[in-house]
Short mmCIF file of N, CA, C and O in Angstrom, two decimals:
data_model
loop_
_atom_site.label_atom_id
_atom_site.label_comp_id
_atom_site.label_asym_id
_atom_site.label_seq_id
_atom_site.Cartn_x
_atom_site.Cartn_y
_atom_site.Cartn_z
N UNK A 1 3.65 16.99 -49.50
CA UNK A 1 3.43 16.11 -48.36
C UNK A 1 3.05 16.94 -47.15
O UNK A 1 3.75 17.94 -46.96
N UNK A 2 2.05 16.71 -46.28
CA UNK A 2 1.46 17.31 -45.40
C UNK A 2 2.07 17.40 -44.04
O UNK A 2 1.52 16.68 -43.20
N UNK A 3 3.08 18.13 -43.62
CA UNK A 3 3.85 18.14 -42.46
C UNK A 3 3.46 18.88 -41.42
O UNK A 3 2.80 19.85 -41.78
N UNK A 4 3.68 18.75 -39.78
CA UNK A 4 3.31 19.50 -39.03
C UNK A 4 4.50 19.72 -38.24
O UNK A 4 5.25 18.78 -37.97
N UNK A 5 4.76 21.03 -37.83
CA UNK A 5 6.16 21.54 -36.78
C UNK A 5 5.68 21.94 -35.65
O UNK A 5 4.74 22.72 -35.47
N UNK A 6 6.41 21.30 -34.74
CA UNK A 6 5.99 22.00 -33.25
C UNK A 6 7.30 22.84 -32.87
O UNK A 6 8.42 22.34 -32.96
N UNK A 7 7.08 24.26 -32.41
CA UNK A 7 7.99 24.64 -31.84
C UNK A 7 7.75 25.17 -30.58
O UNK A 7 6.64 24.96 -30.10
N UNK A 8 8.92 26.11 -29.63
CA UNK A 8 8.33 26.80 -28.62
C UNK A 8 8.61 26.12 -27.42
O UNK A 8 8.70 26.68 -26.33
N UNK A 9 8.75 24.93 -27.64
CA UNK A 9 8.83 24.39 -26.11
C UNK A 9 10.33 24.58 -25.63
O UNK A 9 11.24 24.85 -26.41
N UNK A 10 10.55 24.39 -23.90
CA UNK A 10 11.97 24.63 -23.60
C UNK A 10 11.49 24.00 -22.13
O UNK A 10 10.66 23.15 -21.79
N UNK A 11 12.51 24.93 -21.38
CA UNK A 11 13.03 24.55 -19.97
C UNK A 11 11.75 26.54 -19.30
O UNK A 11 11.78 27.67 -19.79
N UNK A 12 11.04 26.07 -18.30
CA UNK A 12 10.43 27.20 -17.35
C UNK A 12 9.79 27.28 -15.83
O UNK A 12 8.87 26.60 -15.37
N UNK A 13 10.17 27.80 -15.53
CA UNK A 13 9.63 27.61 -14.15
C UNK A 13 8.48 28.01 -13.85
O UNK A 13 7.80 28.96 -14.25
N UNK A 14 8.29 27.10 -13.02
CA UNK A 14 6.49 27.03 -12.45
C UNK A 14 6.20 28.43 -11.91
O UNK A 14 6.78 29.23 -11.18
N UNK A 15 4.60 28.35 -12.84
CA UNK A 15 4.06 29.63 -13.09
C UNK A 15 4.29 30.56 -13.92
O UNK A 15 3.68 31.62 -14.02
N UNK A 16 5.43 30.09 -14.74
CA UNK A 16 5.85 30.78 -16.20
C UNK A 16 4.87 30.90 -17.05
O UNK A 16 3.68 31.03 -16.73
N UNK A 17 5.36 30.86 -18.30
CA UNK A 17 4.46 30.81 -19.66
C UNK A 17 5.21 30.68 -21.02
O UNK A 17 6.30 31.14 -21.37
N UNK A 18 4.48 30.05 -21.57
CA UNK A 18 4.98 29.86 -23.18
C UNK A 18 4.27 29.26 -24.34
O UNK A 18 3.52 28.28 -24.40
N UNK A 19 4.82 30.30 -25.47
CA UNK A 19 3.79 29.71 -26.82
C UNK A 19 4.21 28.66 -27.78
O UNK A 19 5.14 28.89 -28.56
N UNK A 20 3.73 27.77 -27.77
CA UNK A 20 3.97 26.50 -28.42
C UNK A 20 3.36 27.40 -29.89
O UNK A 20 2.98 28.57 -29.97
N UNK A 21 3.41 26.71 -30.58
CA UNK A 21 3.56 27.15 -32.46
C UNK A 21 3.59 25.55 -33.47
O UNK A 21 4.53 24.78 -33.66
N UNK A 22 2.61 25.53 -33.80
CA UNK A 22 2.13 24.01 -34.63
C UNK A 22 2.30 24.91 -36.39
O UNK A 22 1.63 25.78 -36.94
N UNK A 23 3.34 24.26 -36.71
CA UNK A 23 3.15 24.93 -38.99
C UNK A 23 3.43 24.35 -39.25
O UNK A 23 4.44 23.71 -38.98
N UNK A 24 2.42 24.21 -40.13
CA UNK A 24 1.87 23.21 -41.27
C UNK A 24 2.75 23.45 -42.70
O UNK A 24 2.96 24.64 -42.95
N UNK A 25 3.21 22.62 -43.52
CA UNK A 25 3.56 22.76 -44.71
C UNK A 25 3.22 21.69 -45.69
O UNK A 25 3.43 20.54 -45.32
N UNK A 26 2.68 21.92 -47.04
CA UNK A 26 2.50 21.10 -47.63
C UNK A 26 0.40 21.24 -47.63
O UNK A 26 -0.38 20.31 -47.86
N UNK A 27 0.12 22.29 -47.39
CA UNK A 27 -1.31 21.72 -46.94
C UNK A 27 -2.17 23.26 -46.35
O UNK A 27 -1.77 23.66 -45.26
N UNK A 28 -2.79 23.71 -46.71
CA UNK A 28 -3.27 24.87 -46.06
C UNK A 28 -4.41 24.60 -45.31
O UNK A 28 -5.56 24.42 -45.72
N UNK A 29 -3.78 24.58 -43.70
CA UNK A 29 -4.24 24.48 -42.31
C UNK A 29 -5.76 24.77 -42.38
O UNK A 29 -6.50 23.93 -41.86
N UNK A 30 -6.27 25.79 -42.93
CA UNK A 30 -7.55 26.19 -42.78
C UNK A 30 -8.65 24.88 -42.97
O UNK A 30 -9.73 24.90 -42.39
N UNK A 31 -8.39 24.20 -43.50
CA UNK A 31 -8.97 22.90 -44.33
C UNK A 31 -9.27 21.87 -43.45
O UNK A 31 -9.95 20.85 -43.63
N UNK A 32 -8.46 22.42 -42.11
CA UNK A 32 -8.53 21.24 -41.13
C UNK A 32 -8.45 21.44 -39.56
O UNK A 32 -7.88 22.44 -39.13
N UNK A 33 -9.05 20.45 -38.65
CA UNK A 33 -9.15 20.54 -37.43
C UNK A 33 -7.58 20.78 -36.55
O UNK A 33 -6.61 20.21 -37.05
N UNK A 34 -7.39 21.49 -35.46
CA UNK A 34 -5.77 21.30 -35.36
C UNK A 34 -6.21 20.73 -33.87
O UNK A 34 -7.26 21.05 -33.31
N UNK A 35 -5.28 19.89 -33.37
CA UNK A 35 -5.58 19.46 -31.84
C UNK A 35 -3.81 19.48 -31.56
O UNK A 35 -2.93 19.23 -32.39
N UNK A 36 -3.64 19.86 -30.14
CA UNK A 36 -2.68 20.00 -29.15
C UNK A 36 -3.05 18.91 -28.50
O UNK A 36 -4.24 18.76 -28.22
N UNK A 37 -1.93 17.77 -28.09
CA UNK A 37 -2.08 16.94 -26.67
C UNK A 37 -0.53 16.68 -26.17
O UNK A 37 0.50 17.17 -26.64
N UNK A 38 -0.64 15.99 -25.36
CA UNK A 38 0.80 16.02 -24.78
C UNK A 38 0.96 14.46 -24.38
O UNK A 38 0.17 13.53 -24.61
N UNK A 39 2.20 14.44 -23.71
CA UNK A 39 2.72 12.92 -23.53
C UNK A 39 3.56 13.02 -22.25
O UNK A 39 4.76 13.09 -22.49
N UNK A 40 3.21 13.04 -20.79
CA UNK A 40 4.15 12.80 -20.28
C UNK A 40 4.83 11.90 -19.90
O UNK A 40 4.32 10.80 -20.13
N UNK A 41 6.68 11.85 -18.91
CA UNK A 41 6.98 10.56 -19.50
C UNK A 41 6.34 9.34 -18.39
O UNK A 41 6.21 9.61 -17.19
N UNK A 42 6.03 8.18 -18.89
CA UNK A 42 5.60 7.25 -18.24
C UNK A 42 3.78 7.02 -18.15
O UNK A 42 3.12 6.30 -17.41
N UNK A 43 3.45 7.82 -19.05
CA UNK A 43 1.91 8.06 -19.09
C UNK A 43 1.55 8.50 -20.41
O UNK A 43 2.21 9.02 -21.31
N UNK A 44 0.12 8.10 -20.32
CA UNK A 44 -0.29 8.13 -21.68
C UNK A 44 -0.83 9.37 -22.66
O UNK A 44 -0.98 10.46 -22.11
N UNK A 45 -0.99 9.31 -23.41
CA UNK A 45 -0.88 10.31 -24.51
C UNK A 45 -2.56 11.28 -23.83
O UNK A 45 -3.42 10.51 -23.41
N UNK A 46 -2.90 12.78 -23.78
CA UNK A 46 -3.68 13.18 -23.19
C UNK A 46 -3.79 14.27 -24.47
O UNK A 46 -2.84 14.72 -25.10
N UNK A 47 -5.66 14.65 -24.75
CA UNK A 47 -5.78 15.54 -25.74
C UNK A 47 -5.89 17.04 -24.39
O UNK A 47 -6.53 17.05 -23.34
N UNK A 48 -5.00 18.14 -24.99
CA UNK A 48 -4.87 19.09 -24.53
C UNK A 48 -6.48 20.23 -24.89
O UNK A 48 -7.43 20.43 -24.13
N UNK A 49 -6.31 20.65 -25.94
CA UNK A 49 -6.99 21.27 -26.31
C UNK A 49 -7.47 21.19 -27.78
O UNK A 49 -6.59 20.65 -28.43
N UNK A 50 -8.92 21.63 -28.81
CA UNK A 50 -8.30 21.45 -30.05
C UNK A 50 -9.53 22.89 -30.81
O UNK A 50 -10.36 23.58 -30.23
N UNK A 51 -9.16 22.87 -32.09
CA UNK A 51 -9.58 24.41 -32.62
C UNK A 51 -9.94 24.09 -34.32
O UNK A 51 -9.10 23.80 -35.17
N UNK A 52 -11.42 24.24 -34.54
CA UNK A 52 -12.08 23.76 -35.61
C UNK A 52 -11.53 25.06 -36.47
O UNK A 52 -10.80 26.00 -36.19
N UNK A 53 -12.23 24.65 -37.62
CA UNK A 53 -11.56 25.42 -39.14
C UNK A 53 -12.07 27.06 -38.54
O UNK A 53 -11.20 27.89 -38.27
N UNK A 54 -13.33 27.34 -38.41
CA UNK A 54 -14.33 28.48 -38.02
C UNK A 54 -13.83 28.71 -36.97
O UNK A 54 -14.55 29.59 -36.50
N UNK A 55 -12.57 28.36 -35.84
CA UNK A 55 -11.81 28.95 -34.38
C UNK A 55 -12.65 28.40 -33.24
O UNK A 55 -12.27 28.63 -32.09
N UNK A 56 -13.41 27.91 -33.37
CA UNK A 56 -14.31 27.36 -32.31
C UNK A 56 -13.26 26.09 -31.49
O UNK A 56 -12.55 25.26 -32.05
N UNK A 57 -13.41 26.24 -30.39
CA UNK A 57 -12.40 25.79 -29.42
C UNK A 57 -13.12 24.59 -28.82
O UNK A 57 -14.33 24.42 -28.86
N UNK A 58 -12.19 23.77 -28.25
CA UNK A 58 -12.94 22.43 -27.41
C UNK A 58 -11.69 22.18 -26.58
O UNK A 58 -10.74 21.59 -27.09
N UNK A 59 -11.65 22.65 -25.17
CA UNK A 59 -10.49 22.12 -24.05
C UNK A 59 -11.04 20.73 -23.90
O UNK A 59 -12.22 20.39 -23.85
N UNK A 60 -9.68 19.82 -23.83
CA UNK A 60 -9.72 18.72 -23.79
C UNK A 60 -9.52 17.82 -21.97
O UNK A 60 -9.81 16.69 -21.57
N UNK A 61 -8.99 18.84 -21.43
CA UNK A 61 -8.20 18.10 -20.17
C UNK A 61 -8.81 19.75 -18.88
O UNK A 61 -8.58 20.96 -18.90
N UNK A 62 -9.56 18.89 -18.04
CA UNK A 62 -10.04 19.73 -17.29
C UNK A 62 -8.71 20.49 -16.17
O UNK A 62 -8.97 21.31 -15.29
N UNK A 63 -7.30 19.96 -16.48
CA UNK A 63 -6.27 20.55 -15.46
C UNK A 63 -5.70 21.12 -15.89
O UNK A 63 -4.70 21.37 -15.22
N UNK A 64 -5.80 22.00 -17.73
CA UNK A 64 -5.32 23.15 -18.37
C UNK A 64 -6.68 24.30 -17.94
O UNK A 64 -6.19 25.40 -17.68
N UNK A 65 -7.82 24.30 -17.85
CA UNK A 65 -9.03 24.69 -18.31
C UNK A 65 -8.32 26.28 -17.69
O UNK A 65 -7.50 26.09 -16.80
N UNK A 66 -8.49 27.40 -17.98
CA UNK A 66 -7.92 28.46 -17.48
C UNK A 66 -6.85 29.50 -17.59
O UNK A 66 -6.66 30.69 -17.33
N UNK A 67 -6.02 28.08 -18.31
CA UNK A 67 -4.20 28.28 -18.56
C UNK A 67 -4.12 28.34 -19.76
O UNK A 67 -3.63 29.23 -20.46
N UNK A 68 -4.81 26.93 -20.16
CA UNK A 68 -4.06 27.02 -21.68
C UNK A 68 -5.04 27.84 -23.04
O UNK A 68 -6.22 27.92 -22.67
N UNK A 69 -4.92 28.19 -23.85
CA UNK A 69 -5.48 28.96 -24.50
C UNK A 69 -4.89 28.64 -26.23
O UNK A 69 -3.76 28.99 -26.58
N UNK A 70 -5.73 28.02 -27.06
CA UNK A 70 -6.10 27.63 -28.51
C UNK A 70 -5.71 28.67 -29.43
O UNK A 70 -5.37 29.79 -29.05
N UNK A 71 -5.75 28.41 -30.27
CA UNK A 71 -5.73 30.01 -31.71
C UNK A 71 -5.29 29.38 -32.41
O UNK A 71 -4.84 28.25 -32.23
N UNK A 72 -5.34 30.19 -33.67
CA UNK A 72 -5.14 29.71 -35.06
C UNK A 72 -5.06 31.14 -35.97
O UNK A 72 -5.96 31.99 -35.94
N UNK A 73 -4.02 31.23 -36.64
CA UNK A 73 -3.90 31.77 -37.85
C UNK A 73 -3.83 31.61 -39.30
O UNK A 73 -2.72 31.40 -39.80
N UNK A 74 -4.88 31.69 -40.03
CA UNK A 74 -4.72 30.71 -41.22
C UNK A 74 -3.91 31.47 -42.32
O UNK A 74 -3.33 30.85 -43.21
N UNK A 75 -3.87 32.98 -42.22
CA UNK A 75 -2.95 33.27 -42.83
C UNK A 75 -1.16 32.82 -42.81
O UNK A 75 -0.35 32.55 -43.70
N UNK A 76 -1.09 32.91 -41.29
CA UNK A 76 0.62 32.26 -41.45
C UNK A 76 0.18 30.45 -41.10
O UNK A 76 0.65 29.82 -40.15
N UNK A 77 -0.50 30.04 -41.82
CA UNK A 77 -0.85 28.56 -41.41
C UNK A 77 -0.04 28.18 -39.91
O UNK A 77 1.08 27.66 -39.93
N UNK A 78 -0.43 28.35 -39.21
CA UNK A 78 -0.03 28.15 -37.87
C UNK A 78 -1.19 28.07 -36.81
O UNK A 78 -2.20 28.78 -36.83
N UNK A 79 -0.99 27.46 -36.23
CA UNK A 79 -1.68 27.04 -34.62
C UNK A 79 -0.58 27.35 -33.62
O UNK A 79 0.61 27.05 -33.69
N UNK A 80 -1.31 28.13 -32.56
CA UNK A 80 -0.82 28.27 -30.92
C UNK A 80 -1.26 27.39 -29.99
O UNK A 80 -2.17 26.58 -30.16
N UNK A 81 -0.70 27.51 -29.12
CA UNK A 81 -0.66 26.73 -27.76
C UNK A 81 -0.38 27.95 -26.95
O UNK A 81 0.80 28.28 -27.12
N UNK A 82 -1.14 28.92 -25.98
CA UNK A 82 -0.55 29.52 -25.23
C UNK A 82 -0.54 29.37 -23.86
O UNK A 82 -1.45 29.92 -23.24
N UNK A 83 0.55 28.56 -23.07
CA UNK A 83 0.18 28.55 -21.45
C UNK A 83 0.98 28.82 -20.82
O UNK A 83 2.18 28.54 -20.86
N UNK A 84 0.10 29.70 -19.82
CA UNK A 84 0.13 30.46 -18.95
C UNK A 84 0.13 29.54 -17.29
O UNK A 84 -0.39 28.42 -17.30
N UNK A 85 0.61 29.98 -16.19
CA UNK A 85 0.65 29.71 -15.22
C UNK A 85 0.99 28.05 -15.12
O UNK A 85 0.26 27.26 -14.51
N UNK A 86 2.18 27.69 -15.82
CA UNK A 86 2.56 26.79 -16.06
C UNK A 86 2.77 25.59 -14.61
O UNK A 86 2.66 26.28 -13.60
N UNK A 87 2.90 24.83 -14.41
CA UNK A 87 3.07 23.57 -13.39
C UNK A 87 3.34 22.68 -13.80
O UNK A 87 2.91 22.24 -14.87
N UNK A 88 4.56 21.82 -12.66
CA UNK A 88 5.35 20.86 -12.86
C UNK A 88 4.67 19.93 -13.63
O UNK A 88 5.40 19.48 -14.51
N UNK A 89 3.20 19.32 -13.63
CA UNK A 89 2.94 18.44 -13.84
C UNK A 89 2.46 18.93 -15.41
O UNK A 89 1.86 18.08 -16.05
N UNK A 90 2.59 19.62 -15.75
CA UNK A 90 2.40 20.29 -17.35
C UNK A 90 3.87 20.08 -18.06
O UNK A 90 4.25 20.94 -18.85
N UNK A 91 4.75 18.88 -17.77
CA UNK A 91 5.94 18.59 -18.69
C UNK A 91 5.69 17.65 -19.10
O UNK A 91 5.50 16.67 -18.38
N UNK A 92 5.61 17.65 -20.21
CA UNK A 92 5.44 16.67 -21.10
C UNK A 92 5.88 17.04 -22.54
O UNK A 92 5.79 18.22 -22.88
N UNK A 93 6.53 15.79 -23.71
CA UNK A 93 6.23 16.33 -25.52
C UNK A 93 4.91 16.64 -25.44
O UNK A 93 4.03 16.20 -24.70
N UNK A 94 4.89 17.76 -26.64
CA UNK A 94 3.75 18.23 -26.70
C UNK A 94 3.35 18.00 -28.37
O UNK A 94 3.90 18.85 -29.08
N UNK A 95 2.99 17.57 -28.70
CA UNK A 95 2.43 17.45 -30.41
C UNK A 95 1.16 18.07 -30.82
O UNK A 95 0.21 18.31 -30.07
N UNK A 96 1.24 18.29 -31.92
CA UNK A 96 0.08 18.96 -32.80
C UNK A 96 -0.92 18.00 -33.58
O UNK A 96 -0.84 16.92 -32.99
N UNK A 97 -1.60 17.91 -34.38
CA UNK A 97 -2.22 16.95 -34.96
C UNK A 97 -2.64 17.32 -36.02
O UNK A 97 -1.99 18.34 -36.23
N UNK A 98 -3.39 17.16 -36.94
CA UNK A 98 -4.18 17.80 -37.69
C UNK A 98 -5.53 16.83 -38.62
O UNK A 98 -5.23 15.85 -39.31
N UNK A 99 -6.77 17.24 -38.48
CA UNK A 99 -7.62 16.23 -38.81
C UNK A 99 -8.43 16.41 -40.28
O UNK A 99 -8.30 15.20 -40.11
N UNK A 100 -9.05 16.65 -41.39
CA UNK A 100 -9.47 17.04 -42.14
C UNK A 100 -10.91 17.56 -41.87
O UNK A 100 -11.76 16.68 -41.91
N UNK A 101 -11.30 18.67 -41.65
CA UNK A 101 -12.75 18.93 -41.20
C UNK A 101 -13.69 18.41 -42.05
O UNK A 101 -13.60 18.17 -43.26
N UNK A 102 -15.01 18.18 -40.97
CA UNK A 102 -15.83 17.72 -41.96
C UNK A 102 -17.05 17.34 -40.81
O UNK A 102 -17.04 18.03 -39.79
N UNK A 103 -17.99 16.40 -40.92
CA UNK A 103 -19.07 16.34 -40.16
C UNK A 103 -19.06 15.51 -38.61
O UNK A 103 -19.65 14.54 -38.15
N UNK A 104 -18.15 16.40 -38.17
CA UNK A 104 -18.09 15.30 -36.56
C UNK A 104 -18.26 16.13 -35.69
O UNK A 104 -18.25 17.29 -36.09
N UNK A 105 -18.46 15.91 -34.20
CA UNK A 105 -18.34 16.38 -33.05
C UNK A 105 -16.60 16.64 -32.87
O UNK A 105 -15.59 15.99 -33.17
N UNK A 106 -16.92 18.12 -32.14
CA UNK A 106 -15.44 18.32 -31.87
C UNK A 106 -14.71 17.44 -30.77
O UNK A 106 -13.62 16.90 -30.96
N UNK A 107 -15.45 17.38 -29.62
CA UNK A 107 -14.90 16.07 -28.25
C UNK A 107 -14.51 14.89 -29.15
O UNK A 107 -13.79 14.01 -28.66
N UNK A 108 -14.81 14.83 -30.06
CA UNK A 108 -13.96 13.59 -30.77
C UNK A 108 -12.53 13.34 -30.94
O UNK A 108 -11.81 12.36 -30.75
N UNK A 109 -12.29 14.94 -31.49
CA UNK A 109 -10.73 14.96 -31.91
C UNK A 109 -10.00 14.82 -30.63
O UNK A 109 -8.82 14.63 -30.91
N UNK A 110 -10.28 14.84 -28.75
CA UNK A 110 -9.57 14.85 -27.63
C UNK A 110 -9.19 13.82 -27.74
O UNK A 110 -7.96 13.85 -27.75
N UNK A 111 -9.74 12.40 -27.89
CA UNK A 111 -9.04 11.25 -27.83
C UNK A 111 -7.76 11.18 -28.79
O UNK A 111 -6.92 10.29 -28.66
N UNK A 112 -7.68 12.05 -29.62
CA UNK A 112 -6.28 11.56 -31.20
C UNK A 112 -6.73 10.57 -31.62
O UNK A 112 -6.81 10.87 -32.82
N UNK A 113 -7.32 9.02 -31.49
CA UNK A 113 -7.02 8.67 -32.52
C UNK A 113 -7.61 9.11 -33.63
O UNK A 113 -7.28 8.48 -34.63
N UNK A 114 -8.63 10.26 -33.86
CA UNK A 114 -9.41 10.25 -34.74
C UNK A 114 -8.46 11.67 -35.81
O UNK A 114 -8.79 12.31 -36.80
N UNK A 115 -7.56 11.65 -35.20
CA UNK A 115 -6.20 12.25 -35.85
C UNK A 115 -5.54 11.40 -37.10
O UNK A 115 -5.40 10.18 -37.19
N UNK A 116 -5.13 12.64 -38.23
CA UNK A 116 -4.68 11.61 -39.13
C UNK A 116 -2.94 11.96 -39.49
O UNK A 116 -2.19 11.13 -40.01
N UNK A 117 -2.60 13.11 -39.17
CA UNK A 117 -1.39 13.67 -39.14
C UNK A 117 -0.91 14.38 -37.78
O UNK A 117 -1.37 15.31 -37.11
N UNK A 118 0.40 13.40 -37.65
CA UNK A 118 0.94 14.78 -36.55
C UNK A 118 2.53 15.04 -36.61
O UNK A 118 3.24 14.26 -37.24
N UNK A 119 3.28 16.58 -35.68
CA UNK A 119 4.11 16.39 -35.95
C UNK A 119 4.97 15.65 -34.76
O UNK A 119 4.33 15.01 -33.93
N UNK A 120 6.31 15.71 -34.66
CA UNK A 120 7.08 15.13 -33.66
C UNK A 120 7.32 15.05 -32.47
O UNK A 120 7.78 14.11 -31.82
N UNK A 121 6.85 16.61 -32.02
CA UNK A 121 6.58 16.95 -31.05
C UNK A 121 7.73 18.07 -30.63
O UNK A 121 8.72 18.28 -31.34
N UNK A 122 7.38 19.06 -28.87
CA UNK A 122 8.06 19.75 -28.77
C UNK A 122 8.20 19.45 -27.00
O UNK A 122 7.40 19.19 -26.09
N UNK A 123 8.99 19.56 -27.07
CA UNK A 123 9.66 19.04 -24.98
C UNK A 123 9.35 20.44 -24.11
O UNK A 123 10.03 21.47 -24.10
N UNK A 124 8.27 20.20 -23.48
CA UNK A 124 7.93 21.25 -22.57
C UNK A 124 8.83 21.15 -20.92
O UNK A 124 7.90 20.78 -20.22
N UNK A 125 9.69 21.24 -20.25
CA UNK A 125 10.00 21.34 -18.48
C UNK A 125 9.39 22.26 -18.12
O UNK A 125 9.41 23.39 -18.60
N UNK A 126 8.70 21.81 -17.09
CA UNK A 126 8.47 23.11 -16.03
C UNK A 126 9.43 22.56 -14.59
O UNK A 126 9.31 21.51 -13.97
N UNK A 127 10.26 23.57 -14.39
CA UNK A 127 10.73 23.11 -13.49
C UNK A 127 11.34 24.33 -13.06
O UNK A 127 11.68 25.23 -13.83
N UNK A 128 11.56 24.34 -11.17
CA UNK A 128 12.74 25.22 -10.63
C UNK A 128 14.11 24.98 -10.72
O UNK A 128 14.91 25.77 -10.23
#
């Protein structure tokens, strides 16, 4: 069964940093698109960033563009999230996704729904 783990998230203060960590089990990651988006509370679900099979990147949200930073390792089937110069308004769950590659535009996968797996998510604070 095709599972996704988010880890990494916590409690940091603005202008911090931290690596979110998306693993996959059940399914070798390489096979498929991975997208990061987040949820903060009282607002709607936003595609963060996302990272095709070949590492090719597509930022999703022009108020990470700078900070946040994509990757993928297909050897430890895992996806990163790395951000940097963190801000209050960057708290939100953060979830992973995962799409099956194949013949689409990458700006597709920003919206999610074109997501077919994700995992539960991981609770980012930025706060003093």
């Amino acid at each position: 069964q095709l599972q996704l783990v988010e880890s990494g998230g916590g409690l940091v203060q603005p202008g911090g940093s931290l690596r979110l960590s998306c693993a996959a089990s059940g399914f070798a990651l390489d096979y498929y698109a991975i997208g990061w988006f987040r949820q903060a509370p009282g607002k709607e679900r936003e595609g963060v960033s996302c990272i095709r099979r070949g590492g090719s990147t597509t930022n999703c949200a022009d108020s990470v563009k700078g900070r946040f930073t994509i990757s993928r390792d297909n050897a430890k089937n895992t996806v990163y999230l790395q951000m940097n110069s963190l801000k209050p308004e960057d708290t939100a769950v953060y979830y992973c996704a995962a799409k099956k590659e194949g013949f689409y535009y990458s700006n597709t996968l920003c919206g999610g729904d074109a997501m077919d797996d994700w995992g539960k998510g991981t609770l980012v604070t930025v706060s003093a």
